[in-house]
Amino acid sequence: MSENAKSLGIGDKIMIQMQDVNKWYGQFHVLKDINLTVRQGERIVLCGPSGSGKSTTIRCINRLEEHQKGNIVVDDVELNGDLKNIEAIRREVGMVFQHFNLFPHLTVLENCTLAPIWVRKLPKKEAEEVAMHYLKRVRIPDQAHKYPGQLSGGQQQRVAIARALCMKPKIMLFDEPTSALDPEMVKEVLDTMIGLAQDGMTMLCVTHEMGFARTVANRVIFMDKGEIVEQAPPDQFFDNPQNERTKLFLGQILH
Amino acid sequence: MSTHTFKPDLPPPNRSIGAWAWMRANLFSSVFNTLLTLLALYLVWLLVPPMIKWAFLDATFRGTERSDCTPGGACWVFIKMRFGQFMYGFYPPELRWRVDLTLLLAIVGTVPLFIKAMPRKAIYGIAFLIIYPVVAWVLLHGGVLGLDAVPTSRWGGLTLTLVIASVGIAGALPLGIFLALGRRSEMPAVRVLCVTFIEFWRGIPLITVLFMSSVMLPLFLPEGMSFDKLLRALIGVILFQSAYIAEVVRGGLQAIPKGQYEAASAMGLGYWRAMGLVILPQALKLVIPGIVNTFIALFKDTSLVIIIGLFDLLNSLHQATVDPVWLGMSTEGYVFGALIYWAFCFGMSQYSQRLERRLDTSHRS
Amino acid sequence: MSKSIGTSGSLINDPRARAWAFQILAIVVVAALGWYLFNNTQTNLEHRGITSGFAFLEHSAGFGVSQSLIDYNESDSYGRLFLVGLANTLLVSILGIILATVLGFVIGIARLSPNWLVRKLSAIYIETFRNIPPLLQIFFWYFAVLRLVPGPRQSLSFFDALFLNNRGLYVPAPVSADGIVPFLVAVVLAVVASIILARWVKVRRDKTGRGFPLLLTSIVLLIALPGLAALIFGAPFHWTVPELKGFNFQGGWVVIPELFALLVALSVYTAAFIAETVRSGIQSVSHGQTEAANSLGLKPSRTLRMVIIPQSMRVIIPPLTSQYLNLTKNSSLAAGIGYPDMVSLFAGTVLNQTGQAIETIAITMSVYLVISLSISLLMNVYNKRMALRER
């Protein structure tokens, strides 16, 4: 993909604005002055050593973690203690987890229709149509009536993506979506994510899949010790890192 | 190439640390939570001060007679005067050192089992299990080696409780292991026999078992043969408890991966060797917490022997409270008894929980 | 040919032959033991002059019972006495199960409260009561607490309706009046209406996605319809409040001290175990499930109802059932304080009177066995149906 293609479809609207965000776990300072602006249609990959705060950063965006200092504005709604705002933001932000977190007591279809029915108040039939649409997109419509436990890891993660998409979110967060998968299943999940990116979804993705970052992302962010150390377009990030820490990290994961 | 200078770690903002922050997060995080806290505090205020007042402030500790006690508070004099009976029952006071020695030997003897670095633990353990009961019987019952005989009808109090519980578990353990193996056997007849046995005992209350052993057992025996009441109760307790042990052990056997069974038979080990050398040592280690929990249940269940007239701890307490001299001391008596039972059971359950956590981590790797 | 020579020579080493031999041996040993015991018993019974059999069930019992749910008097038969005991056992068990469940769930949930104090108090409750033998707890309530309670003339009164004295707990009892029939009809109507409404709400939500305050409406219906019936047709029943007459209370229902002590002790004891079951059941649902539900925008109450409870109930129900069985079996501790349950009446008094040890104990045991085995059978079916489908 050329630079042009990469910046294609990026709008002017700011979807996520993080300003001097700080967070502590007890005495431990996990996020230090995080500043991040994400525009509509941007695809951002966060990488960094474990414990660097990348998962915490994206989990702050839908308030799975509470930040103690700074501002976060998502889709023009400020994240503060107000429950209404939190609910409003969660409706618009989809999330995919490392361990899928599918509901094991519900079928694949029920997993996908649960939130549309109870949160979006869609009629059941309509919710099922939406669900089938997205299950087709992740290429597992035939598994709709099975239970999550009956599927492979890759299939489960694709269901999790479909489940998030059924809420028609404006932003998708991915928290290491392929780390818990067997190697042969990584590709099917990444392909799904690439498809999503091509449709112009705003995406933030914590991942160590550097191939994915190179082809899909239009910005790669490197975090270490709770700070954003470097951010750059992928070509520049991988071929000409500006920072010593980044170089060291890339050297470790790219062999 | 630039070098990133990391910002220093800052302490969290004041409002998220310290006693106030802790209280806000843990006691007053919402209106509902604040109400709960107030309700809980009210409950504590309602219960705790009167209890402390009764048990300590207004209580009488000194003295030897009922008349020494002031009304309103607890009369611990009662416990003090009857302490010997609660501990030893009617065991002759001048021979009580034998009970103490038996207990001391049990403690000293089991200590090496808890030392991690102890070599040949299993052999030591088995030797202990064979030798100790003989020593304990000689000491407690006497009649040999120049020791005066003390019939079991004079045993009582906590001593009897401990005797029933430990004999019960020691007898139930081997029987339970065989039953568990039998239940998982590939021989249908053996399996059916074991399942029937286990489900029968698990389906009925211990009281009916004790009734049975006290009235039916004599009927089962050939004429003229009879056992002592304690022994009859023990037989009932062992049979009853073995069914529960069997289920615990079965859980352990099921947790051993199939590969272990296959590996053992691939090495050419026969059934008993495979079980004895490979499977059981692993399975039993896994189920130690379960066995301890069964033992706790048994320890509490020993109190049921009051129904067939044995003088265990609970019965000693009960008899003391109906003594006309000390009438009206039931609360003190039962509270004291509850404390003893509680201390044993709580101690053991803490131990089994610690073991469980340790086994848990060692398995996760 | 050569093969068969090998095997016939070493039948002991053929695993299948050995298995057969072992099983036959096992059956023979068990049968022999059974025959031996049976034989001994026969001789013993003959010598004691006891005729075995169940004929004694027809004989008149000749003694009274302090609490009976069915009509019973001294001249009734042992068979009827058995039914009295069985009913009393079931009464304690069912009431105990209800109380223990309510208490246990409240404490189990409190064990996971975000409130530190509530969490600690429930932990103390659990650790205290599950480590004290239930029989001691029964004795404590019966011999220590209820003996401290004053006699009928100085009864502790609660709102002038409930009275506690050393003869038991006296509670008001409803007595049916003129309006009872319309009232019951109204209750039935309200229940039916609520069910129909629930169906309709579901259909409408499936069709349009719109919600409806079902719970609230049902509660209003359940109060309003019977209330209306009572207004139009007169009170459905009036309460007879216990009243002190002479030396004791008359009217109302009485919970005899034995039942009271047994019920309180068993519920408090079992609740501690149920609370642990509930706690571990809820904790067994991983935090990721809550996070996933949250991230989909589900409200906390909805998350609880659609995600947490369905999953934790699968974990809770099997051990909960075994706690119910334990409570039922522990109700036999009634024998310790003389509450007339099946064990103390039948395996205690009747056995002593008739000497029919084998018959009485066999009958008592079989009742428990029937209860235990049928419940575990049901549980197996439930587990099979509820097992999460996995690859």
Short mmCIF file of C-alpha atoms in Angstrom, two decimals, chain A residues 8-168:
data_model
loop_
_atom_site.label_atom_id
_atom_site.label_comp_id
_atom_site.label_asym_id
_atom_site.label_seq_id
_atom_site.Cartn_x
_atom_site.Cartn_y
_atom_site.Cartn_z
CA LEU A 8 -7.13 7.35 2.19
CA GLY A 9 -10.41 7.57 4.01
CA ILE A 10 -9.03 9.38 7.01
CA GLY A 11 -11.45 12.08 7.96
CA ASP A 12 -10.99 15.29 9.86
CA LYS A 13 -13.25 14.32 12.70
CA ILE A 14 -11.37 13.55 15.88
CA MET A 15 -12.73 10.31 17.34
CA ILE A 16 -10.48 9.92 20.37
CA GLN A 17 -8.64 12.66 22.19
CA MET A 18 -6.45 11.74 25.15
CA GLN A 19 -4.82 14.59 26.98
CA ASP A 20 -2.16 14.17 29.68
CA VAL A 21 -3.75 10.95 30.85
CA ASN A 22 -2.19 9.49 34.01
CA LYS A 23 -3.07 6.32 35.80
CA TRP A 24 -1.84 4.52 38.88
CA TYR A 25 -2.37 0.98 40.14
CA GLY A 26 -2.01 1.63 43.84
CA GLN A 27 1.43 3.23 44.07
CA PHE A 28 2.50 2.06 40.62
CA HIS A 29 2.47 4.77 37.94
CA VAL A 30 1.27 2.87 34.84
CA LEU A 31 0.40 5.66 32.42
CA LYS A 32 2.36 8.90 32.30
CA ASP A 33 1.06 11.92 30.41
CA ILE A 34 -0.42 10.01 27.50
CA ASN A 35 -1.39 12.32 24.65
CA LEU A 36 -3.07 10.74 21.69
CA THR A 37 -5.38 11.98 18.96
CA VAL A 38 -7.16 9.54 16.70
CA ARG A 39 -9.08 10.70 13.64
CA GLN A 40 -11.95 8.95 11.96
CA GLY A 41 -10.75 6.03 9.85
CA GLU A 42 -7.29 5.92 11.39
CA ARG A 43 -5.73 2.54 12.03
CA ILE A 44 -3.29 2.61 14.88
CA VAL A 45 -1.10 -0.16 16.17
CA LEU A 46 0.29 0.03 19.69
CA CYS A 47 3.34 -2.04 20.49
CA GLY A 48 5.90 -2.24 23.20
CA PRO A 49 7.30 -4.59 25.83
CA SER A 50 4.89 -6.25 28.24
CA GLY A 51 3.89 -4.02 31.11
CA SER A 52 4.46 -0.89 29.06
CA GLY A 53 0.84 0.25 29.45
CA LYS A 54 -0.49 -0.34 25.93
CA SER A 55 -3.42 -2.51 27.00
CA THR A 56 -4.17 -0.13 29.85
CA THR A 57 -4.25 2.76 27.38
CA ILE A 58 -6.91 1.24 25.15
CA ARG A 59 -8.85 -0.09 28.14
CA CYS A 60 -9.06 3.49 29.39
CA ILE A 61 -10.83 4.46 26.18
CA ASN A 62 -13.97 2.44 27.02
CA ARG A 63 -13.51 2.86 30.74
CA LEU A 64 -12.68 -0.72 31.60
CA GLU A 65 -9.94 1.08 33.51
CA GLU A 66 -10.40 4.40 35.22
CA HIS A 67 -7.77 7.10 34.71
CA GLN A 68 -6.97 9.42 37.58
CA LYS A 69 -5.64 12.50 35.77
CA GLY A 70 -6.13 14.07 32.37
CA ASN A 71 -9.01 14.07 29.88
CA ILE A 72 -10.33 11.50 27.49
CA VAL A 73 -12.94 12.52 24.93
CA VAL A 74 -14.43 9.81 22.73
CA ASP A 75 -16.74 10.74 19.87
CA ASP A 76 -17.34 14.14 21.49
CA VAL A 77 -18.34 12.59 24.82
CA GLU A 78 -16.10 13.23 27.77
CA LEU A 79 -15.23 10.23 29.92
CA ASN A 80 -15.79 11.20 33.50
CA GLY A 81 -17.58 9.53 36.38
CA ASP A 82 -20.95 10.04 34.69
CA LEU A 83 -22.51 6.63 34.06
CA LYS A 84 -24.59 7.94 31.15
CA ASN A 85 -21.45 9.01 29.31
CA ILE A 86 -19.76 5.69 29.96
CA GLU A 87 -22.72 3.80 28.59
CA ALA A 88 -22.94 6.10 25.57
CA ILE A 89 -19.27 5.57 24.78
CA ARG A 90 -19.40 1.81 25.26
CA ARG A 91 -22.25 1.62 22.75
CA GLU A 92 -20.03 3.24 20.12
CA VAL A 93 -16.76 1.47 20.92
CA GLY A 94 -16.34 -2.23 20.20
CA MET A 95 -13.69 -4.29 21.89
CA VAL A 96 -12.02 -7.59 21.12
CA PHE A 97 -10.11 -9.35 23.88
CA GLN A 98 -7.07 -11.60 23.97
CA HIS A 99 -9.10 -14.46 25.46
CA PHE A 100 -12.21 -13.84 23.30
CA ASN A 101 -14.52 -13.67 26.36
CA LEU A 102 -17.45 -15.14 24.47
CA PHE A 103 -20.43 -16.07 26.62
CA PRO A 104 -20.13 -19.86 26.86
CA HIS A 105 -23.79 -20.43 27.79
CA LEU A 106 -25.11 -18.70 24.66
CA THR A 107 -24.93 -19.84 21.06
CA VAL A 108 -22.80 -17.91 18.61
CA LEU A 109 -25.94 -16.19 17.30
CA GLU A 110 -27.15 -15.33 20.80
CA ASN A 111 -23.72 -13.94 21.64
CA CYS A 112 -24.10 -11.61 18.67
CA THR A 113 -27.71 -10.56 19.28
CA LEU A 114 -27.55 -10.05 23.07
CA ALA A 115 -26.31 -6.47 23.05
CA PRO A 116 -28.26 -5.28 19.95
CA ILE A 117 -31.48 -6.52 21.53
CA TRP A 118 -30.92 -5.21 25.05
CA VAL A 119 -28.85 -2.11 24.35
CA ARG A 120 -29.88 -1.02 20.86
CA LYS A 121 -33.44 -2.32 21.44
CA LEU A 122 -33.57 -3.97 18.04
CA PRO A 123 -36.36 -6.45 17.29
CA LYS A 124 -35.06 -9.98 17.58
CA LYS A 125 -35.46 -10.74 13.91
CA GLU A 126 -33.60 -7.65 12.86
CA ALA A 127 -30.83 -8.32 15.39
CA GLU A 128 -30.48 -11.83 13.98
CA GLU A 129 -30.26 -10.49 10.45
CA VAL A 130 -27.53 -8.07 11.51
CA ALA A 131 -25.74 -10.89 13.31
CA MET A 132 -25.91 -13.21 10.31
CA HIS A 133 -24.60 -10.41 8.12
CA TYR A 134 -21.51 -9.99 10.26
CA LEU A 135 -21.07 -13.72 10.80
CA LYS A 136 -20.98 -14.01 7.01
CA ARG A 137 -18.38 -11.28 6.93
CA VAL A 138 -16.14 -13.18 9.31
CA ARG A 139 -16.96 -16.27 7.21
CA ILE A 140 -18.60 -18.48 9.82
CA PRO A 141 -22.36 -18.18 9.24
CA ASP A 142 -22.69 -21.97 9.36
CA GLN A 143 -21.56 -22.02 13.00
CA ALA A 144 -24.33 -19.67 14.17
CA HIS A 145 -26.20 -22.26 16.22
CA LYS A 146 -23.19 -23.83 17.87
CA TYR A 147 -21.82 -22.93 21.28
CA PRO A 148 -18.46 -21.12 21.60
CA GLY A 149 -16.89 -24.16 23.24
CA GLN A 150 -17.48 -26.13 20.05
CA LEU A 151 -15.39 -23.78 17.91
CA SER A 152 -11.66 -23.45 17.34
CA GLY A 153 -9.74 -20.53 18.83
CA GLY A 154 -9.58 -18.70 15.53
CA GLN A 155 -13.30 -19.16 14.95
CA GLN A 156 -14.07 -17.96 18.45
CA GLN A 157 -12.05 -14.80 17.94
CA ARG A 158 -13.86 -14.15 14.67
CA VAL A 159 -17.18 -14.56 16.49
CA ALA A 160 -15.92 -12.06 19.07
CA ILE A 161 -15.17 -9.60 16.27
CA ALA A 162 -18.61 -10.17 14.75
CA ARG A 163 -20.21 -9.73 18.16
CA ALA A 164 -18.55 -6.35 18.57
CA LEU A 165 -19.47 -5.31 15.01
CA CYS A 166 -23.16 -6.13 15.56
CA MET A 167 -23.36 -3.01 17.72
CA LYS A 168 -22.21 -1.06 14.62
#
